[in-house]
Coordinates of C-alpha atoms in Angstrom, one line a residue:
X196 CA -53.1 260.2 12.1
X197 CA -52.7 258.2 9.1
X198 CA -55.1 258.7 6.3
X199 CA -58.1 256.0 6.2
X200 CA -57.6 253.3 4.2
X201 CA -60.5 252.3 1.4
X202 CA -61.6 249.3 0.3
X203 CA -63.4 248.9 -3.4
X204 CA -65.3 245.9 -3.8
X205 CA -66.1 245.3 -7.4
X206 CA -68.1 242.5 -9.3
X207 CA -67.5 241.2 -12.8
X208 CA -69.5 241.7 -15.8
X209 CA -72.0 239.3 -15.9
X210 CA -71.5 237.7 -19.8
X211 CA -76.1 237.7 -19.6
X212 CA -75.3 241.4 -19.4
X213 CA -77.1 242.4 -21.9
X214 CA -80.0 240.4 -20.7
X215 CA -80.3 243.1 -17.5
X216 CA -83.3 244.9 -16.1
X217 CA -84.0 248.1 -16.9
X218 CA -86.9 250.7 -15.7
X219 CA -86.3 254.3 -17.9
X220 CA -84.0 253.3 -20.2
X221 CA -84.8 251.7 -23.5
X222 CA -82.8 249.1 -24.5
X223 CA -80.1 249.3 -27.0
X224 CA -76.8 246.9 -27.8
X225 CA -74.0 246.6 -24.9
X226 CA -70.7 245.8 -26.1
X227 CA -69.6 243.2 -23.7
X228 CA -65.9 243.3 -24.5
X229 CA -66.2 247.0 -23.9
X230 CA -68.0 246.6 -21.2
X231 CA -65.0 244.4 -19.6
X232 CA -62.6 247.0 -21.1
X233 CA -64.7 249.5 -19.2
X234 CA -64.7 247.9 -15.8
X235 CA -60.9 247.2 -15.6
X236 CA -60.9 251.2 -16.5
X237 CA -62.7 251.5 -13.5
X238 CA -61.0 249.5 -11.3
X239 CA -58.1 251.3 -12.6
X240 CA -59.5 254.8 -11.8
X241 CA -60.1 253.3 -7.9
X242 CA -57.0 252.1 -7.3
X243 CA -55.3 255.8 -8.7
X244 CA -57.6 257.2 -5.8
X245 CA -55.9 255.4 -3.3
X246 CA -58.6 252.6 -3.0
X247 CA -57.8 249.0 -2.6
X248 CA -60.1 247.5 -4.9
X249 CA -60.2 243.4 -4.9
X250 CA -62.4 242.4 -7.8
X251 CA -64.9 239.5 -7.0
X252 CA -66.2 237.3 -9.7
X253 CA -69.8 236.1 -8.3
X254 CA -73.2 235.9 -9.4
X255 CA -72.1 235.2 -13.3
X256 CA -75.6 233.9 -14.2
X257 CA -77.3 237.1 -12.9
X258 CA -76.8 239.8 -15.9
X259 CA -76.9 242.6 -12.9
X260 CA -74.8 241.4 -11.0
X261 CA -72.2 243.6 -11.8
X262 CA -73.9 246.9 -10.0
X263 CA -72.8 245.3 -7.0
X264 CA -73.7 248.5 -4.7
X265 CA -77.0 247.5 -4.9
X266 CA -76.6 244.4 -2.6
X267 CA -75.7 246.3 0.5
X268 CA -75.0 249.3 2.5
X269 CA -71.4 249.7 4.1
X270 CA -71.1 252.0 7.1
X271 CA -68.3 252.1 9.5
X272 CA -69.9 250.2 11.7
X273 CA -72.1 247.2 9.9
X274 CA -72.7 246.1 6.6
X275 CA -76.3 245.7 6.1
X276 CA -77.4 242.9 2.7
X277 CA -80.4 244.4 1.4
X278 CA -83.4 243.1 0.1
X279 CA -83.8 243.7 -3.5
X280 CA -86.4 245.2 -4.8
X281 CA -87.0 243.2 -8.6
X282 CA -86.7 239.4 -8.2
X283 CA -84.2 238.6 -10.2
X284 CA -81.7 240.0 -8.3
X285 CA -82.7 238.4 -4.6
X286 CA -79.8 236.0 -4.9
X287 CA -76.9 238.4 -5.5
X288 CA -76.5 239.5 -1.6
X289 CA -75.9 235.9 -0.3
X290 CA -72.7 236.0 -2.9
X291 CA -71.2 239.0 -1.5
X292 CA -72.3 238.2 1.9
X293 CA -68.2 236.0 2.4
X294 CA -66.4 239.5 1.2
X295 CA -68.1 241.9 3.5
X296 CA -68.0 239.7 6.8
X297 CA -63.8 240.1 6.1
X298 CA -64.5 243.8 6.8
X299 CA -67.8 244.4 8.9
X300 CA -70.2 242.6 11.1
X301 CA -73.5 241.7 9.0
X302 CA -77.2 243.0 9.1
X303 CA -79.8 241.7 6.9
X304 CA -83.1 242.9 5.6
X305 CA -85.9 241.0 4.5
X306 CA -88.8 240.6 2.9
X307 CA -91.6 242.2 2.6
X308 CA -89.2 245.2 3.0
X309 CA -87.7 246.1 -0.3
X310 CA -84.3 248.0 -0.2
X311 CA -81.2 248.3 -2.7
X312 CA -78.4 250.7 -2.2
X313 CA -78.2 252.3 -4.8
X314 CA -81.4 254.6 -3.0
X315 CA -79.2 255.2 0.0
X316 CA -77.0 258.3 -0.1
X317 CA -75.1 258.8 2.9
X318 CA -74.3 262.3 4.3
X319 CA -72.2 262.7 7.4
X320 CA -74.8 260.5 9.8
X321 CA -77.8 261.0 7.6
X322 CA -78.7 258.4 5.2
X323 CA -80.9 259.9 2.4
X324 CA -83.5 256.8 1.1
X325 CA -84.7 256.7 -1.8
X326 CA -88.9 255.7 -2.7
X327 CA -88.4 254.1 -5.7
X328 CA -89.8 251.0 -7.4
X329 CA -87.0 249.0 -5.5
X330 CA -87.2 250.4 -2.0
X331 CA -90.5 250.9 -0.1
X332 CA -91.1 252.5 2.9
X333 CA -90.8 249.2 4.9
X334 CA -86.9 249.3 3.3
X335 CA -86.4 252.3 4.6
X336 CA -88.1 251.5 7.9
X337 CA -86.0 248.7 8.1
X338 CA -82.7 250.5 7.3
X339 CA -83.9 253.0 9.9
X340 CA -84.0 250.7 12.9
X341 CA -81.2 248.7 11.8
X342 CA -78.8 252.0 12.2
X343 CA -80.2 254.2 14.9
X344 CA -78.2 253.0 18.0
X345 CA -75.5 253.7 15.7
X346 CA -76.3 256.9 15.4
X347 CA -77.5 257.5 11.8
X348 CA -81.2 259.3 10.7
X349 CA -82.4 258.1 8.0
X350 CA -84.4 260.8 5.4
X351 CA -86.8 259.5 2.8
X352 CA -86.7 261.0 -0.8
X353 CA -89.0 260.2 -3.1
X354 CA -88.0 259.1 -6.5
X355 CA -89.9 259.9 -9.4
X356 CA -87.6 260.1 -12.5
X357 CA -85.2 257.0 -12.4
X358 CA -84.2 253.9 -11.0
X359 CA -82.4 254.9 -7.7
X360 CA -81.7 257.8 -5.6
X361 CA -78.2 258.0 -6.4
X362 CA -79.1 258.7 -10.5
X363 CA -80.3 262.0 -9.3
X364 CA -78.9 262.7 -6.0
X365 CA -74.6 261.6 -4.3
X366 CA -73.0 263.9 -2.0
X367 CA -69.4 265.8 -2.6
X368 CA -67.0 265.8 -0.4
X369 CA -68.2 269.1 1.8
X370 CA -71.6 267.4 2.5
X371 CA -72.8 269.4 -0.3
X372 CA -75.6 267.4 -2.7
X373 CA -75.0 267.1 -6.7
X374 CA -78.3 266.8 -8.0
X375 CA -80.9 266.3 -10.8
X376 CA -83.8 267.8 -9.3
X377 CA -86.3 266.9 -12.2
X378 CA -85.8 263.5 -11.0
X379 CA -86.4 263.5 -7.1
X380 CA -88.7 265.4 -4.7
X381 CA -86.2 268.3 -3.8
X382 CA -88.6 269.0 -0.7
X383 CA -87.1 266.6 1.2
X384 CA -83.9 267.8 0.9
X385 CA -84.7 271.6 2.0
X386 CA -81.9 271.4 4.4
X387 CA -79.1 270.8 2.2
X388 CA -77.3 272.8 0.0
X389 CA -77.6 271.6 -3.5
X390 CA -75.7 272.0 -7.0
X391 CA -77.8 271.3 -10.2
X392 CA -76.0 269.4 -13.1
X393 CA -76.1 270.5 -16.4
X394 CA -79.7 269.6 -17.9
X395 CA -78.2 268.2 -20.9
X396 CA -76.4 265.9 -18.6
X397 CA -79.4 264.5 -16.5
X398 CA -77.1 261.2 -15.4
X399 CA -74.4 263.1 -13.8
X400 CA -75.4 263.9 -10.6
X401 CA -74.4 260.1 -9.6
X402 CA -70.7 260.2 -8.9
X403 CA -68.4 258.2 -6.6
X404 CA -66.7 259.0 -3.3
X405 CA -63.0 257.8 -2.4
X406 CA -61.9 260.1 0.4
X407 CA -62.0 263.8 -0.8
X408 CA -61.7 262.5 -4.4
X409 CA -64.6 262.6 -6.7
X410 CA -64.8 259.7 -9.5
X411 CA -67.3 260.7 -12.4
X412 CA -68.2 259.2 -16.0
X413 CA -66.3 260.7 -18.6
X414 CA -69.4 261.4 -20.9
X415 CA -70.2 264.2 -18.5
X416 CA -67.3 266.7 -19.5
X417 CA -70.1 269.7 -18.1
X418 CA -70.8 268.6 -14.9
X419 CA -66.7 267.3 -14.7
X420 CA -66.0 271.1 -15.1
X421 CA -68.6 272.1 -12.6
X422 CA -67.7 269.8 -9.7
X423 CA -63.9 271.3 -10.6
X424 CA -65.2 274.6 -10.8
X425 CA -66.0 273.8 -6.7
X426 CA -62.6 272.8 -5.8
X427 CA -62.7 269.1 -5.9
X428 CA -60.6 267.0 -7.2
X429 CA -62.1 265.1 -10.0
X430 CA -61.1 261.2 -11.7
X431 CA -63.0 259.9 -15.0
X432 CA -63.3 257.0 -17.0
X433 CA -65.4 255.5 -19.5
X434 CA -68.6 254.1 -18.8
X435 CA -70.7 254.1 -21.8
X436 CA -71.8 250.3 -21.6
X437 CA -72.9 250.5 -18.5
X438 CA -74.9 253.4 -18.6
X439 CA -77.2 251.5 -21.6
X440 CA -77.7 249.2 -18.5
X441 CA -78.9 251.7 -16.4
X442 CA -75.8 251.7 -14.3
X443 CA -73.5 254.6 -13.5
X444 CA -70.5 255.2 -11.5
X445 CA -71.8 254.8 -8.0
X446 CA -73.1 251.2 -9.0
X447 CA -70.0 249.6 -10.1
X448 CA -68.4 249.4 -6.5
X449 CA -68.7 249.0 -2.6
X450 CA -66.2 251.4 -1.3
X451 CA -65.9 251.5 2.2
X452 CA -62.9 252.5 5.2
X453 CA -60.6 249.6 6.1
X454 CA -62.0 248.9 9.8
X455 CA -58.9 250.0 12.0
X456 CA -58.5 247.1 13.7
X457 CA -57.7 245.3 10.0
X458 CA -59.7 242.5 8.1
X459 CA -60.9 239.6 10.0
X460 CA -58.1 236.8 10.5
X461 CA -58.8 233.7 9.1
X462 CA -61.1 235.0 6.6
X463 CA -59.5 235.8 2.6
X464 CA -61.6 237.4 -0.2
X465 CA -62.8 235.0 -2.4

């Protein structure tokens, strides 16, 4: 069989970027010119995985808008538009929404459910939710009926140390869970096998999936040595800009399988 084909949807800087919201980071100057430099970096590191990224240019007057994850969850059967959980963000799923109905059949959640993807790690057929300040048990609820016939569980994980679940908890490649467990209840995830990063790196346990290939920030040189150290193959880049915004490597993309039947006909990516 050929090897599965991935799709990378990213979202340009927002030039209000510096204007973004932030929870447990104080704020400090973003470089926007870096910033941009940053994100074709990115995009650059994707496409070297093998992903086909197309690069969207939507929601310029939202200074989020470029943690684009947050405004859904792709699975291989549905793409679900979440619900954000701060409302300045609310608008950003309706300008994704034209991309993702090229590739997947749409879900919604709504209001007074609160969910962003950036609390939803996905593990084989589990999804692991984050309780954070933007996704309430209602979110996860939500996300839970939404994918049962297709066959997914859906764990809740509290959050207690930063603004998603994926700052302190992404899989690797073997279903095994890179973590920063003084920023999560590790209780709920008592069945998985977990690998700690570096304490002097508490922001690396959020690294990017494209295949078997693991993408991480390059300001994380110890935890790039450990995830080596366990026999994956590892892809950096800079990200410093981003990470003043509370953003990290997970945040910058939607990646996703091409659906094997191929994008819907008739449909182009705006």
């Amino acid at each position: 069989m050929p090897a599965p084909r991935f799709i990378a949807l990213t979202n340009a800087p927002s030039p209000l970027l510096e204007h973004c919201e932030l929870t447990h980071v104080a704020r400090t100057p973003i470089d926007y010119a870096l910033a941009v430099q940053q994100h074709e970096g990115y995009q650059a590191m994707l496409r070297a995985c093998g992903a086909e990224v197309h690069a969207l240019d939507v929601n310029r007057l939202h200074p989020d808008s470029v943690f684009n994850e947050d405004t859904a969850i792709v699975l291989d059967e549905i793409a679900i538009l979440t619900s954000m959980g701060t409302a300045s963000r609310r608008a950003e799923p309706d300008g994704i929404e034209l991309a993702l109905r090229h590739y997947r059949p749409i879900e919604r959640i709504s209001l007074p459910a609160t969910i962003e993807g950036g609390d939803v790690t996905r593990v084989g057929r589990t999804l692991l939710v984050g309780e954070s300040s933007r996704t309430n048990v209602a979110g996860a609820a939500a996300l839970a009926a939404i994918v049962a016939s297709h066959g997914y569980r859906v764990v809740r994980v509290p959050v207690t140390g930063c603004l998603h679940l994926k700052s302190a908890c992404t899989a690797l490649p073997d279903g095994r869970l890179l973590v920063n467990p003084e920023w999560i209840d590790m209780r709920a995830l008592a069945s998985f096998e977990t690998i700690t990063v570096p304490a002097e790196e508490s922001s690396a346990a959020d690294v990017a999936l494209v295949g078997d290939i693991v993408c991480m920030a390059a300001e994380h040189p110890r935890t790039v040595r450990l995830v080596e150290s366990l026999g994956c193959t590892v892809r950096t880049t800079a990200l410093s800009e981003f990470a003043k915004a509370e953003g990290a490597v997970t945040c910058l993309s939607l990646i996703f399988t091409m659906p094997a039947r191929g994008p819907v006909a008739g449909i182009g990516i705006p």
